[in-house]
Tab-separated table of C-alpha atoms and ligand atoms in Angstrom:
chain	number	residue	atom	x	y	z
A	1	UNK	CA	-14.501	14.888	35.706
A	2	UNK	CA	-11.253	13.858	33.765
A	3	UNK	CA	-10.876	11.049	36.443
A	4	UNK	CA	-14.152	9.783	36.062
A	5	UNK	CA	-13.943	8.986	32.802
A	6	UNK	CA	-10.868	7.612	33.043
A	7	UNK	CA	-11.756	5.522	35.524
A	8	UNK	CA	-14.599	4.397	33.961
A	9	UNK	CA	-12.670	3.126	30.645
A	10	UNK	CA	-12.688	-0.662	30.259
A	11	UNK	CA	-9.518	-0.441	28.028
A	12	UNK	CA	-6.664	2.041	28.347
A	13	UNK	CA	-5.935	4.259	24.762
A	14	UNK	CA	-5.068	2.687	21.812
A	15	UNK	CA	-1.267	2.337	20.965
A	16	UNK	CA	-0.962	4.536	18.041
A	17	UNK	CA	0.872	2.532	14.783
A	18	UNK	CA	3.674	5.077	13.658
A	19	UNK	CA	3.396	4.598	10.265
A	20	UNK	CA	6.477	6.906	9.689
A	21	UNK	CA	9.050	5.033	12.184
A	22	UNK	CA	8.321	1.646	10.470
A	23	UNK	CA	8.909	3.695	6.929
A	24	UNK	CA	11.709	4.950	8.014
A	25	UNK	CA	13.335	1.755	9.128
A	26	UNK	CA	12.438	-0.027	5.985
A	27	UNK	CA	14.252	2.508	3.663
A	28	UNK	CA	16.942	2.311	5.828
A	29	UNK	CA	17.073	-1.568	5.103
A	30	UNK	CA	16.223	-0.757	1.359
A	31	UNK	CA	19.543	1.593	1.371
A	32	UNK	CA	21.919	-0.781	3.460
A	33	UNK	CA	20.843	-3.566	0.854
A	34	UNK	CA	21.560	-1.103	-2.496
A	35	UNK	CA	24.615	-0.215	-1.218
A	36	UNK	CA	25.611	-3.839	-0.938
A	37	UNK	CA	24.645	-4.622	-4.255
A	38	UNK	CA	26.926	-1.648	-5.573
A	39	UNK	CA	29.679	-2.716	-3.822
A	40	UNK	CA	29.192	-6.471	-4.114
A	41	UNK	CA	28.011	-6.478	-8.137
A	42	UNK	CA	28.107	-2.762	-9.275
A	43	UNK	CA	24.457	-3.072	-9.582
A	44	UNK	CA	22.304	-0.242	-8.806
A	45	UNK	CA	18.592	-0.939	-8.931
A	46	UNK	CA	16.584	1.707	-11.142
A	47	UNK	CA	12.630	2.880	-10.995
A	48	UNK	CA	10.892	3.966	-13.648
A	49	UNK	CA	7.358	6.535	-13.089
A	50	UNK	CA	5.653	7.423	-15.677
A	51	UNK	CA	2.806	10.274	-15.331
A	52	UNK	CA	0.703	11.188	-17.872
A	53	UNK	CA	-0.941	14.466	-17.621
A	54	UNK	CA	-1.236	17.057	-15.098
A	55	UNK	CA	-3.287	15.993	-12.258
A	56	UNK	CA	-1.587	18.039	-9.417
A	57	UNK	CA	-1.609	15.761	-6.775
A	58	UNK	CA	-0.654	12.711	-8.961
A	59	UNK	CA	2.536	14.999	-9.564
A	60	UNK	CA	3.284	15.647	-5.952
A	61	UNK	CA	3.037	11.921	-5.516
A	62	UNK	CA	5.528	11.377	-8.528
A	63	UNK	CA	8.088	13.699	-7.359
A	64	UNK	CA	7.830	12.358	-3.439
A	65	UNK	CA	8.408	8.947	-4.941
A	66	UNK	CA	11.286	10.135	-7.439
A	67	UNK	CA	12.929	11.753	-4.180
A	68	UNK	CA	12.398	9.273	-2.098
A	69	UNK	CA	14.049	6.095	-4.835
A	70	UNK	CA	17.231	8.673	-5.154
A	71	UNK	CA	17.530	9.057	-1.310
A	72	UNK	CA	17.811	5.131	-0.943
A	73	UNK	CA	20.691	5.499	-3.898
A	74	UNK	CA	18.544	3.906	-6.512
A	75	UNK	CA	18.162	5.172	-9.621
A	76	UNK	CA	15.335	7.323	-10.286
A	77	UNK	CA	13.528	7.977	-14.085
A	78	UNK	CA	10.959	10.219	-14.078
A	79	UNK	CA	9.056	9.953	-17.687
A	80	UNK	CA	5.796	13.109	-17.979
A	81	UNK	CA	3.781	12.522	-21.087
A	82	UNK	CA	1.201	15.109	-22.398
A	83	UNK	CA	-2.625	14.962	-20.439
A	84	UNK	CA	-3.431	14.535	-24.857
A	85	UNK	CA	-1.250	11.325	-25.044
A	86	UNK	CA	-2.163	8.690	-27.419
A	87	UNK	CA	-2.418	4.868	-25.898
A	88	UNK	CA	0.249	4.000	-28.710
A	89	UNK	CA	2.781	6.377	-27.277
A	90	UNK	CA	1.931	5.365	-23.564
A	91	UNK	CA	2.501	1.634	-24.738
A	92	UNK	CA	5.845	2.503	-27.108
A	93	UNK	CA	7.234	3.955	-23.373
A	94	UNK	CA	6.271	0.984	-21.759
A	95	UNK	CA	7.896	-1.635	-23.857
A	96	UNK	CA	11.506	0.452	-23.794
A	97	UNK	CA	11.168	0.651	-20.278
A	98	UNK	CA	10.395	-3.171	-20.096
A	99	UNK	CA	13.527	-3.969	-22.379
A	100	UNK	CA	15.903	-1.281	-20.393
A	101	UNK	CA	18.042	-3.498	-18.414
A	102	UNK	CA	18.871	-0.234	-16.016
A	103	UNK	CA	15.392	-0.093	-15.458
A	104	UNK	CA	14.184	-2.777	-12.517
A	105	UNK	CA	10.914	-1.440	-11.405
A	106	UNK	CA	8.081	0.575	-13.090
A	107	UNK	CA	4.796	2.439	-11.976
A	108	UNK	CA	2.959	4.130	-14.598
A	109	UNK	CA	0.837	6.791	-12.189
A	110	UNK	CA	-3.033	6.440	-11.957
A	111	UNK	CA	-5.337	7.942	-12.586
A	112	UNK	CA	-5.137	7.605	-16.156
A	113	UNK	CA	-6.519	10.021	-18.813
A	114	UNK	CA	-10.221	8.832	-19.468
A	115	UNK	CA	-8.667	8.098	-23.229
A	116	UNK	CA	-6.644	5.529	-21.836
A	117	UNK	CA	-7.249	2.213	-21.109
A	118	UNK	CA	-5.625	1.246	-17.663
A	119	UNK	CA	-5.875	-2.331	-17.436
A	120	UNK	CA	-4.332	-2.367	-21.371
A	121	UNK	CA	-1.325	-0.038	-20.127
A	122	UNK	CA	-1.113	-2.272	-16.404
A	123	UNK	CA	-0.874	-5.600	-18.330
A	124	UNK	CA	1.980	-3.968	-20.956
A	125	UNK	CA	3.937	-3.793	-17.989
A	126	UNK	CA	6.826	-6.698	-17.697
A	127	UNK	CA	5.327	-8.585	-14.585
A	128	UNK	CA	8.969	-9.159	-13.441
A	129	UNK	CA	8.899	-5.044	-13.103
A	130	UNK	CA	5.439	-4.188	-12.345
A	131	UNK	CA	6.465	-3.047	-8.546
A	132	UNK	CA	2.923	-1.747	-7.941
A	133	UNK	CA	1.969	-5.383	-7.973
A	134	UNK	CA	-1.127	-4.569	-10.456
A	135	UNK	CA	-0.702	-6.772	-13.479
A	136	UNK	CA	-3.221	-10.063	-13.258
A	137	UNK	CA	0.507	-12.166	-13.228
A	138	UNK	CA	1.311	-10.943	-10.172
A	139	UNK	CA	-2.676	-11.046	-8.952
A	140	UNK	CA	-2.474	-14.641	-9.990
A	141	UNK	CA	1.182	-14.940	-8.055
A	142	UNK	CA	-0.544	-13.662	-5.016
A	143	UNK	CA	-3.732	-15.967	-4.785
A	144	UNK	CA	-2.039	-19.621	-5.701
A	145	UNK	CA	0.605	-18.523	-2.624
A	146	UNK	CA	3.417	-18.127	-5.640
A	147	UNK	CA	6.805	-15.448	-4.843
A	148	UNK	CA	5.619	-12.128	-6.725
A	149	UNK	CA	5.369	-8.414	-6.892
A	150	UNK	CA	2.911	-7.684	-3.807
A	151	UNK	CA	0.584	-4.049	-4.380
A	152	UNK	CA	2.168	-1.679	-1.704
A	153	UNK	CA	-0.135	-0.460	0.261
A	154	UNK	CA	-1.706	-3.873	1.630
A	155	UNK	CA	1.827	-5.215	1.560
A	156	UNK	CA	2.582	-2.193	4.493
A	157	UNK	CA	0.105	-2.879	6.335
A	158	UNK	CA	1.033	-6.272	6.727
A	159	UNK	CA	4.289	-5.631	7.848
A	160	UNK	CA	2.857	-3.175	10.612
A	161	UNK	CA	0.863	-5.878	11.580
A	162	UNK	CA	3.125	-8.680	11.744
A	163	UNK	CA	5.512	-6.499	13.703
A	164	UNK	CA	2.373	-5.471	16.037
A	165	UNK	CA	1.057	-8.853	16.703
A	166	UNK	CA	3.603	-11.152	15.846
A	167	UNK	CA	2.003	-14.593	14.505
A	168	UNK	CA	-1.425	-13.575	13.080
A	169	UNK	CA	-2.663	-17.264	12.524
A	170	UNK	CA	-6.300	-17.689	13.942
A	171	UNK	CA	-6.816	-14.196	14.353
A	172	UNK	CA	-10.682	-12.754	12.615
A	173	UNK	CA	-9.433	-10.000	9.882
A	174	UNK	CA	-11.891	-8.356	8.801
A	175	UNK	CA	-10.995	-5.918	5.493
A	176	UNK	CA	-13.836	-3.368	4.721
A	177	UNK	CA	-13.451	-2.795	0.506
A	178	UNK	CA	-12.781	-5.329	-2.153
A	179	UNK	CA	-10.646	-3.207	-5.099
A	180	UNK	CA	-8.107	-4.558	-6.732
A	181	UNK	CA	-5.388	-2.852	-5.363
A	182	UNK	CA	-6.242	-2.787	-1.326
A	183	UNK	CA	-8.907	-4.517	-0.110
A	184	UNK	CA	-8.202	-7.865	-2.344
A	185	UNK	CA	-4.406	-8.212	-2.414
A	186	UNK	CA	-4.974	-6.909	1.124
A	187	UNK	CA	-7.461	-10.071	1.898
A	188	UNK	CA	-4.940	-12.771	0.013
A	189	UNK	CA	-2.391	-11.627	2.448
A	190	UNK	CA	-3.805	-12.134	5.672
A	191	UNK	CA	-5.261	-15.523	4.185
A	192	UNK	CA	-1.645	-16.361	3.597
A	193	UNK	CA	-0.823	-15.500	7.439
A	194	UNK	CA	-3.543	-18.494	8.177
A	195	UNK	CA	-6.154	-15.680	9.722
A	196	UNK	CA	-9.852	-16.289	9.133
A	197	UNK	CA	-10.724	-13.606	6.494
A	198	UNK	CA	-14.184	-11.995	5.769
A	199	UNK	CA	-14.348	-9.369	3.065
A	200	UNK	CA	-17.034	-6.830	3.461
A	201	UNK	CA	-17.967	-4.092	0.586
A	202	UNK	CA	-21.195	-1.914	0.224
A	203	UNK	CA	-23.369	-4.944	0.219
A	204	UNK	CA	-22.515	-6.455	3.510
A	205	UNK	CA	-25.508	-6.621	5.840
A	206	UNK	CA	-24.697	-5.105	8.994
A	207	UNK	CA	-21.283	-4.224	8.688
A	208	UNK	CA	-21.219	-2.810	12.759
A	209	UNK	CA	-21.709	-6.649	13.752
A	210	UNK	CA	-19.415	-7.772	11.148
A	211	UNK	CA	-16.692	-5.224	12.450
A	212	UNK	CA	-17.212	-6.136	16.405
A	213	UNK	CA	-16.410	-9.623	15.572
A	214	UNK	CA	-12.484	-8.642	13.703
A	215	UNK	CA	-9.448	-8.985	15.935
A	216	UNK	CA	-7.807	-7.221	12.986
A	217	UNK	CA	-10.257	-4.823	11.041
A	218	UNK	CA	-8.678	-2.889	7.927
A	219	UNK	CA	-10.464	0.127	6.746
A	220	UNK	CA	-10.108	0.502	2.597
A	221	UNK	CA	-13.152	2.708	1.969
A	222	UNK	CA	-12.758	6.030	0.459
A	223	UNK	CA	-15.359	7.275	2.835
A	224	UNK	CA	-14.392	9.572	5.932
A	225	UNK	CA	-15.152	8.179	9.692
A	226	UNK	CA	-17.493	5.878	7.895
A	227	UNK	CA	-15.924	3.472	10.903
A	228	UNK	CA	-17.718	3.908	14.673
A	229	UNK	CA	-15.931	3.819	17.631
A	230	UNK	CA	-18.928	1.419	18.794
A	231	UNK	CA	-18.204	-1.037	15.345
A	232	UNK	CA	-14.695	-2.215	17.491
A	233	UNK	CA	-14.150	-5.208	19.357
A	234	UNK	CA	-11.959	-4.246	22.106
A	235	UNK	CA	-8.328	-4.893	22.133
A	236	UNK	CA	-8.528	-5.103	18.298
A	237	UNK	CA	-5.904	-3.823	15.781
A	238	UNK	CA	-7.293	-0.979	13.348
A	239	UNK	CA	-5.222	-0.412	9.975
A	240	UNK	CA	-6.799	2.938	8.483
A	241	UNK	CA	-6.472	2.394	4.752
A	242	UNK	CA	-8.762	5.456	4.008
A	243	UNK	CA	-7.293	8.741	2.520
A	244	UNK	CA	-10.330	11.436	2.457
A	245	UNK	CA	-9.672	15.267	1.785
A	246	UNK	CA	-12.566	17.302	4.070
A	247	UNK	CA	-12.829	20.617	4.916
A	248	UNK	CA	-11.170	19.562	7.565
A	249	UNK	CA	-8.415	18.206	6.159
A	250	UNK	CA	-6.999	14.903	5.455
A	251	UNK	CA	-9.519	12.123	6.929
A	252	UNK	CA	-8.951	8.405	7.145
A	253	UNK	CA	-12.183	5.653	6.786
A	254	UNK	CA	-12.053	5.074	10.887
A	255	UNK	CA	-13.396	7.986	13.230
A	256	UNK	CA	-10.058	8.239	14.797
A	257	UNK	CA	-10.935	9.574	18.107
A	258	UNK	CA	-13.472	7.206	18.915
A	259	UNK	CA	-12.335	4.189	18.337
A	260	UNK	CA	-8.612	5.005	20.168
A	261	UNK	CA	-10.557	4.450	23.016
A	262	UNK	CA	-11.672	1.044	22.623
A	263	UNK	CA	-8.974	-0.812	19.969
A	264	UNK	CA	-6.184	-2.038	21.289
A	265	UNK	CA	-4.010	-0.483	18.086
A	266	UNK	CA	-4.815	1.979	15.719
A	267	UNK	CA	-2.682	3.654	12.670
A	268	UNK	CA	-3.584	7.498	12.013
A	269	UNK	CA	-4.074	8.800	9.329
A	270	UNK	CA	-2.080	10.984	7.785
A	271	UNK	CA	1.260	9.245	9.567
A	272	UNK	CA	0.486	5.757	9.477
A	273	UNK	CA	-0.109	3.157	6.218
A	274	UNK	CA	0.480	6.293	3.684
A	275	UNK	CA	4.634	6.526	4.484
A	276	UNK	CA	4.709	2.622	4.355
A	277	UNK	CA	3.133	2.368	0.890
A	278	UNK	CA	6.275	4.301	-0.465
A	279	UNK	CA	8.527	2.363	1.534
A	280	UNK	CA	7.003	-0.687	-0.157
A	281	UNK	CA	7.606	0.585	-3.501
A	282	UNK	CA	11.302	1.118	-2.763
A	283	UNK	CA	11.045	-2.100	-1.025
A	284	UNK	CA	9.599	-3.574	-4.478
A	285	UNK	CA	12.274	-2.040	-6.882
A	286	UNK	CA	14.846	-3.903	-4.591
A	287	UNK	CA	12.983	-7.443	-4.579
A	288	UNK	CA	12.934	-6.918	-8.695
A	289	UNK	CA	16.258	-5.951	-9.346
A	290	UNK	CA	17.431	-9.034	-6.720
A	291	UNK	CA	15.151	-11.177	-8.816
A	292	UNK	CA	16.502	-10.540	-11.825
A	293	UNK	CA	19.897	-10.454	-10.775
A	294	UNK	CA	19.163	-14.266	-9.623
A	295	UNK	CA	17.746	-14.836	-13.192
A	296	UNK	CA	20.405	-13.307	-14.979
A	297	UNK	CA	23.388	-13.342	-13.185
A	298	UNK	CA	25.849	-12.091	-15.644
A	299	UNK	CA	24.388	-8.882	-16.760
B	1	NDP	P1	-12.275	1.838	-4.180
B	1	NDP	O1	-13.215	2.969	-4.357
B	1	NDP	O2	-11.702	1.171	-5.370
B	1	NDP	O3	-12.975	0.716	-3.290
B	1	NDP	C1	-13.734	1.049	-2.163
B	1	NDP	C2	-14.360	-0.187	-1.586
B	1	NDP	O4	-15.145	0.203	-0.466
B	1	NDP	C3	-15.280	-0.923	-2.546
B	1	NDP	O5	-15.025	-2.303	-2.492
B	1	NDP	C4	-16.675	-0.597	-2.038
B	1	NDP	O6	-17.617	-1.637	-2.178
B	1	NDP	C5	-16.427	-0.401	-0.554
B	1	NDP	N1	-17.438	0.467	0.024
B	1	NDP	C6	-17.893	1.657	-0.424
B	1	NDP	N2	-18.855	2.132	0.376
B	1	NDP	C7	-19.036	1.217	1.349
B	1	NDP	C8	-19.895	1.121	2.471
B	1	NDP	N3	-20.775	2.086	2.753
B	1	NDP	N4	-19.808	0.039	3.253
B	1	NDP	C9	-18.922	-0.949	2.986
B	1	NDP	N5	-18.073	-0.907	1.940
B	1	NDP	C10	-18.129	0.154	1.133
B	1	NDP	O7	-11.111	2.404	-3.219
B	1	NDP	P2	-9.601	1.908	-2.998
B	1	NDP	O8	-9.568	0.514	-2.513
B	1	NDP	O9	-8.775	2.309	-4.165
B	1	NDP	O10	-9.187	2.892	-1.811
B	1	NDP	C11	-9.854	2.880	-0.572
B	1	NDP	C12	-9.356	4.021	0.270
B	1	NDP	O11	-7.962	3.865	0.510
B	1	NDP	C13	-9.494	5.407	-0.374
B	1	NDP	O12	-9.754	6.350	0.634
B	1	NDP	C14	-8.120	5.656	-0.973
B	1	NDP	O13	-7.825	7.040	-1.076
B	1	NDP	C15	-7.247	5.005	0.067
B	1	NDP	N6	-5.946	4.567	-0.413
B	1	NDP	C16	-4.867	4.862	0.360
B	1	NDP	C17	-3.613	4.457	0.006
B	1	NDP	C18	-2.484	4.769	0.917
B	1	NDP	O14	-1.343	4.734	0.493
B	1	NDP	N7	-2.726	5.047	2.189
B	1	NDP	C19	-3.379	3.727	-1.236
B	1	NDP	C20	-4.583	3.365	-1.952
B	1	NDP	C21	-5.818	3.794	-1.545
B	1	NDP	P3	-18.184	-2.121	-3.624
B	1	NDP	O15	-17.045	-2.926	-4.224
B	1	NDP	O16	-19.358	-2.943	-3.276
B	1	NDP	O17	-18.468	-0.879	-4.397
């Protein structure tokens, strides 16, 4: 029975997208670079994360991140403000931070406290710092095709897929989700890599059809195995943006099983974009802190 199907299957399994191995060999290149720029310029690049409140899994995320900046031999401040926080004091943080020359990256957690007014606290940020990539400075960077801070989570799955498919010029991307800090950013890349891009959100007509036609489909939903294995061109390259919590555990956007059998690659979820968004980040610090070093060479 095994053979049959087997047999029968038009395209052999997807290759799975390690998500860890290519995190791993990033931070490695993050740590070989900060050790050069101790050694060469006694400069140590430094990231800031501020969390306000209590949210539990917004403080896992924190400390992973603070762990993971001190393993590369950056320096790590970790700043925890009160869930009652005023704006004021969120913004006071914010512009010490910004004039803290030790200081070369900084991510102020989200969620936010309903009280607070993200975008406010986002564009406070120093641009030149903002290593999420958030602030509408580095938006604007991004969509004139200027150097800036790229958000990390499309900026991972970009270099997955370079290193998967080498030149992506020509190639049908397809990005399911239009928020500011995936789908978008996400969409700007892959426009910069010369593919054809279509973005599809909750209005698209017939997103099945729309997915079939994607040599490169990315999956930034928020809804679990909302993506068919029969929505898949085959041969195509699946990025799994999605992070869903079920009963059954952590879910991506793309019903993994399924479509292994008919893309060509896919990234699992947990295991694949998640450990390359906080290589990114690391990744990020460095760019900033090599930025401003270029800027201001003497300090
Ligand atoms: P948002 O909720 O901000 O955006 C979701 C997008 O999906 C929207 O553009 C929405 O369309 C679209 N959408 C919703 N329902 C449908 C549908 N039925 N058909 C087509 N499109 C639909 O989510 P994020 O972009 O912040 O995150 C997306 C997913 O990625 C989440 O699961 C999140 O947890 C995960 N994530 C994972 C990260 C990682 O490190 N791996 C990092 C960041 C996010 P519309 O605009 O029309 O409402």
């Amino acid at each position: 029975m095994r053979a049959e199907i087997s047999n029968a299957r038009v395209h052999p399994m997807a290759q799975i997208i390690d998500g860890k191995i290519y995190a791993d060999r990033l931070r490695e290149q993050v740590a070989e670079e900060v050790a050069r720029l101790k050694a060469e310029h006694g400069l140590q690049p430094g990231l800031a994360v501020v969390l306000v409140g209590e949210d539990p899994a917004s403080s896992v995320y924190v400390r992973s991140k603070g762990k993971a900046t001190v393993e590369v031999g950056m320096e790590g401040f970790q700043h925890r403000l009160s869930a009652e926080a005023p704006q004021e004091e969120l913004l006071a943080l914010i512009a010490r931070l910004n004039a803290d020359g030790g200081v070369h990256g900084i991510l102020v957690q989200l969620p936010l406290p309903a009280h607070i007014d993200s975008s406010a606290v986002l564009a406070a940020i120093d641009p030149d710092k903002d290593v999420d990539g958030f602030h509408i400075v580095n938006a604007g960077r991004l969509a004139v095709g200027l150097p800036g801070l790229v958000p990390c989570t499309p900026l991972g799955c970009l270099l997955m897929l370079k290193d998967q498919l080498g030149d992506l010029s020509g190639l049908h991307a397809v990005v399911v989700g239009r928020s500011n800090i995936v789908g978008k950013p996400m969409a700007q890349l892959l426009l910069g890599e010369s593919c054809t891009v279509t973005i599809a959100h909750s209005r698209t007509r017939d997103l099945p059809a729309l997915c079939r036609t994607a040599d490169i489909l990315i999956a930034a939903v928020g809804r679990p195995e909302m993506i068919r294995g029969d929505w898949i061109k085959p041969g195509a390259t699946v990025i799994d943006v999605g992070i869903n919590r079920t009963g059954d555990g952590l879910v991506g956007d793309v019903d993994f099983d399924a479509v292994r059998e008919v893309a060509g690659a896919i990234t699992p979820v947990p295991g694949g974009v998640g450990p390359m968004t906080t290589a990114c980040l690391l990744e990020n610090t460095l760019e900033a802190a090599l930025a401003r070093r270029a800027r201001v060479p003497l300090e």
